[in-house]
């Protein structure tokens, strides 16, 4: 089976850094995804990791350690518009099916 | 840009009704998925399809069925709607071997 854990909620100040952790236990692994979802909207793709290490994309970075079953999403120079839910998802060994964690709601305060 | 279109943004249906949720994508994607999203539970996979007329059960298929008669269209059917099927339903698509899903805007279904 698949089990993906991430914190329910985090609060941070505008301009700061926030790190959202995701741990997973899955039968097979073929990549980890992060999505951003604003309230009432569809999730949008942020990042993809399949090999260990850090992937940087502007203010957002994502890290993966396959041996530890662990990933994090790092949001730097937080802006008010970053207030959203962040979804961690794992693709299993076969096919394109993704299993999602419960999502982390990030609230950015002025 | 890939577009995934869900026919209704909001729906209210009565218990026992047969409900059709439609999803259309315009980029010739092989793979299509139906998820439901509930607070605290995240996105849970209901059904998916890798090709026309092909369907596979996800993690929570009970009470649902699907239809994929054409490559661009994937329909989710609630045979007899129940109140515990009140949820946000999200359709997604991706082409074979591609990394990310593209999601539709979602259909918020309320069963009364």
XYZ file of C-alpha atoms in Angstrom:
222
model
C 0.000 0.000 0.000
C 0.872 3.655 -0.011
C 1.225 6.012 2.934
C 2.189 9.646 2.532
C 2.448 12.029 5.484
C 2.796 15.787 5.571
C 1.883 18.392 8.187
C -1.638 19.728 8.080
C -0.874 23.404 8.443
C 2.032 25.853 8.683
C 2.197 29.580 9.236
C 5.041 31.865 8.184
C 5.781 35.547 7.721
C 6.093 37.332 4.402
C 9.727 37.302 3.239
C 10.626 34.286 5.361
C 11.409 30.688 4.405
C 9.161 27.685 5.007
C 10.030 24.014 4.632
C 7.238 21.488 4.105
C 8.226 17.916 4.846
C 6.767 14.803 3.254
C 7.492 11.212 4.247
C 6.284 8.271 2.249
C 6.070 4.493 2.389
C 5.079 3.083 -0.968
C 5.171 -0.194 -2.832
C 7.508 0.889 -5.599
C 8.754 4.382 -6.367
C 8.987 6.206 -9.658
C 9.047 9.859 -8.724
C 7.755 12.409 -6.229
C 5.722 15.477 -7.147
C 4.763 18.698 -5.442
C 1.618 20.579 -6.407
C 0.261 23.941 -5.288
C -3.457 24.415 -4.830
C -5.107 27.738 -4.072
C -8.489 27.610 -2.384
C -11.223 26.674 -4.846
C -8.795 26.049 -7.684
C -7.167 23.075 -9.394
C -3.756 21.845 -8.247
C -0.872 23.081 -10.386
C 2.431 21.280 -10.879
C 5.427 22.697 -8.997
C 8.241 20.161 -9.055
C 9.312 16.604 -9.726
C 12.122 14.558 -8.151
C 13.102 11.053 -9.164
C 16.774 11.051 -8.143
C 18.196 11.999 -4.751
C 19.128 15.619 -4.281
C 17.861 19.138 -4.632
C 15.937 20.584 -7.567
C 15.773 24.369 -7.604
C 13.241 26.402 -9.524
C 13.259 30.062 -8.650
C 11.967 30.639 -5.127
C 10.912 26.996 -4.810
C 13.213 24.019 -4.249
C 12.419 20.369 -3.696
C 14.632 17.726 -2.121
C 14.412 13.948 -2.232
C 16.069 11.144 -0.265
C 14.830 7.806 -1.570
C 16.618 5.772 1.104
C 14.809 7.735 3.828
C 11.476 7.975 2.024
C 11.627 11.718 2.557
C 11.130 14.893 0.589
C 10.740 18.554 1.382
C 9.529 21.607 -0.478
C 11.323 24.828 0.388
C 9.617 28.127 -0.263
C 11.923 31.150 -0.028
C 11.155 34.879 0.118
C 7.559 34.115 0.922
C 4.890 36.250 -0.685
C 1.251 36.626 0.289
C 0.238 34.834 -2.916
C 2.085 31.722 -1.659
C -0.752 31.138 0.810
C -2.119 27.855 -0.521
C -2.162 24.125 0.056
C 0.885 22.150 -1.017
C 0.357 18.550 -2.048
C 3.006 15.852 -1.998
C 2.365 12.945 -4.387
C 4.242 9.755 -5.214
C 4.161 7.764 -8.434
C 4.402 4.049 -7.812
C 6.388 1.548 -9.812
C 3.829 1.001 -12.532
C 2.072 3.492 -14.720
C 1.307 7.147 -14.173
C -0.928 6.795 -11.145
C -0.181 9.273 -8.352
C -0.947 8.819 -4.667
C -1.363 12.074 -2.748
C -0.741 13.094 0.820
C -3.365 15.075 2.704
C -1.812 18.410 1.776
C -0.207 21.159 3.870
C -2.003 24.456 4.174
C 0.490 27.331 4.308
C -0.671 30.677 5.607
C 1.603 33.642 4.905
C 1.127 36.570 7.279
C 2.271 40.161 6.686
C -1.345 24.918 -22.975
C -3.112 21.697 -22.109
C -6.658 22.203 -21.096
C -8.723 19.860 -18.989
C -12.341 20.944 -18.849
C -14.911 19.700 -16.392
C -18.442 20.370 -17.497
C -19.842 21.720 -14.230
C -18.263 23.766 -11.462
C -21.071 23.190 -8.979
C -23.770 20.517 -8.919
C -26.555 19.749 -6.475
C -28.245 16.356 -6.821
C -30.742 14.347 -4.822
C -30.019 11.054 -3.100
C -30.616 8.159 -5.479
C -30.124 10.159 -8.661
C -27.769 8.978 -11.381
C -25.056 11.608 -11.812
C -22.682 12.121 -14.726
C -19.500 14.158 -14.343
C -17.794 14.916 -17.634
C -14.133 15.641 -18.311
C -12.586 16.569 -21.648
C -8.919 17.170 -22.471
C -7.650 18.712 -25.678
C -4.063 17.444 -25.956
C -4.440 13.828 -27.008
C -3.385 12.471 -23.617
C -3.555 8.718 -23.166
C -4.036 8.766 -19.382
C -6.999 10.209 -17.543
C -7.899 10.073 -13.860
C -10.759 10.857 -11.507
C -10.021 11.878 -7.918
C -12.175 13.113 -5.105
C -10.835 15.609 -2.595
C -12.089 15.842 0.968
C -10.737 17.925 3.883
C -8.090 16.031 5.822
C -8.093 13.123 3.368
C -6.389 14.711 0.390
C -6.960 13.458 -3.127
C -8.090 9.871 -3.450
C -8.102 8.013 -6.757
C -11.471 6.677 -7.876
C -10.801 5.337 -11.380
C -8.287 5.830 -14.142
C -7.860 4.971 -17.792
C -4.784 4.423 -19.937
C -6.607 4.207 -23.248
C -9.963 4.318 -24.956
C -12.445 1.798 -23.552
C -9.932 0.860 -20.895
C -10.549 1.470 -17.185
C -8.998 0.452 -13.911
C -10.176 0.812 -10.349
C -8.362 3.197 -8.077
C -8.402 3.168 -4.300
C -12.080 4.019 -3.719
C -14.161 2.804 -6.706
C -17.236 1.689 -4.753
C -20.364 3.502 -5.851
C -18.750 4.827 -9.021
C -18.254 3.724 -12.601
C -16.539 5.338 -15.577
C -16.758 5.483 -19.335
C -14.091 6.276 -21.906
C -15.581 5.928 -25.386
C -13.322 8.579 -26.917
C -9.723 9.436 -26.093
C -10.486 13.003 -25.073
C -13.442 12.283 -22.793
C -13.569 10.484 -19.455
C -16.875 10.374 -17.623
C -17.464 9.558 -13.976
C -20.862 8.064 -13.128
C -22.497 7.887 -9.731
C -25.066 5.126 -10.241
C -27.175 6.130 -7.235
C -25.876 9.235 -5.501
C -25.551 9.182 -1.736
C -24.786 11.951 0.741
C -21.324 10.512 1.453
C -20.446 11.241 -2.162
C -20.669 14.967 -1.495
C -17.175 16.102 -2.399
C -14.919 17.981 -4.790
C -14.224 15.850 -7.878
C -11.069 16.493 -9.865
C -10.238 15.128 -13.286
C -6.629 14.974 -14.489
C -4.778 13.867 -17.588
C -1.235 13.182 -18.682
C 0.467 11.681 -21.679
C 2.299 8.409 -21.363
C 5.703 8.832 -19.730
C 5.153 12.481 -18.883
C 5.900 13.747 -15.427
C 3.014 15.890 -14.323
C -0.741 15.788 -14.319
C -2.885 18.602 -15.634
C -5.997 19.023 -13.539
C -9.398 20.362 -14.384
C -10.958 23.079 -12.217
C -13.027 20.589 -10.291
C -16.713 19.910 -9.765
C -18.103 20.513 -6.305
C -20.941 18.016 -5.946
C -23.475 18.244 -3.155
C -25.883 15.349 -2.666
C -28.930 16.218 -0.596
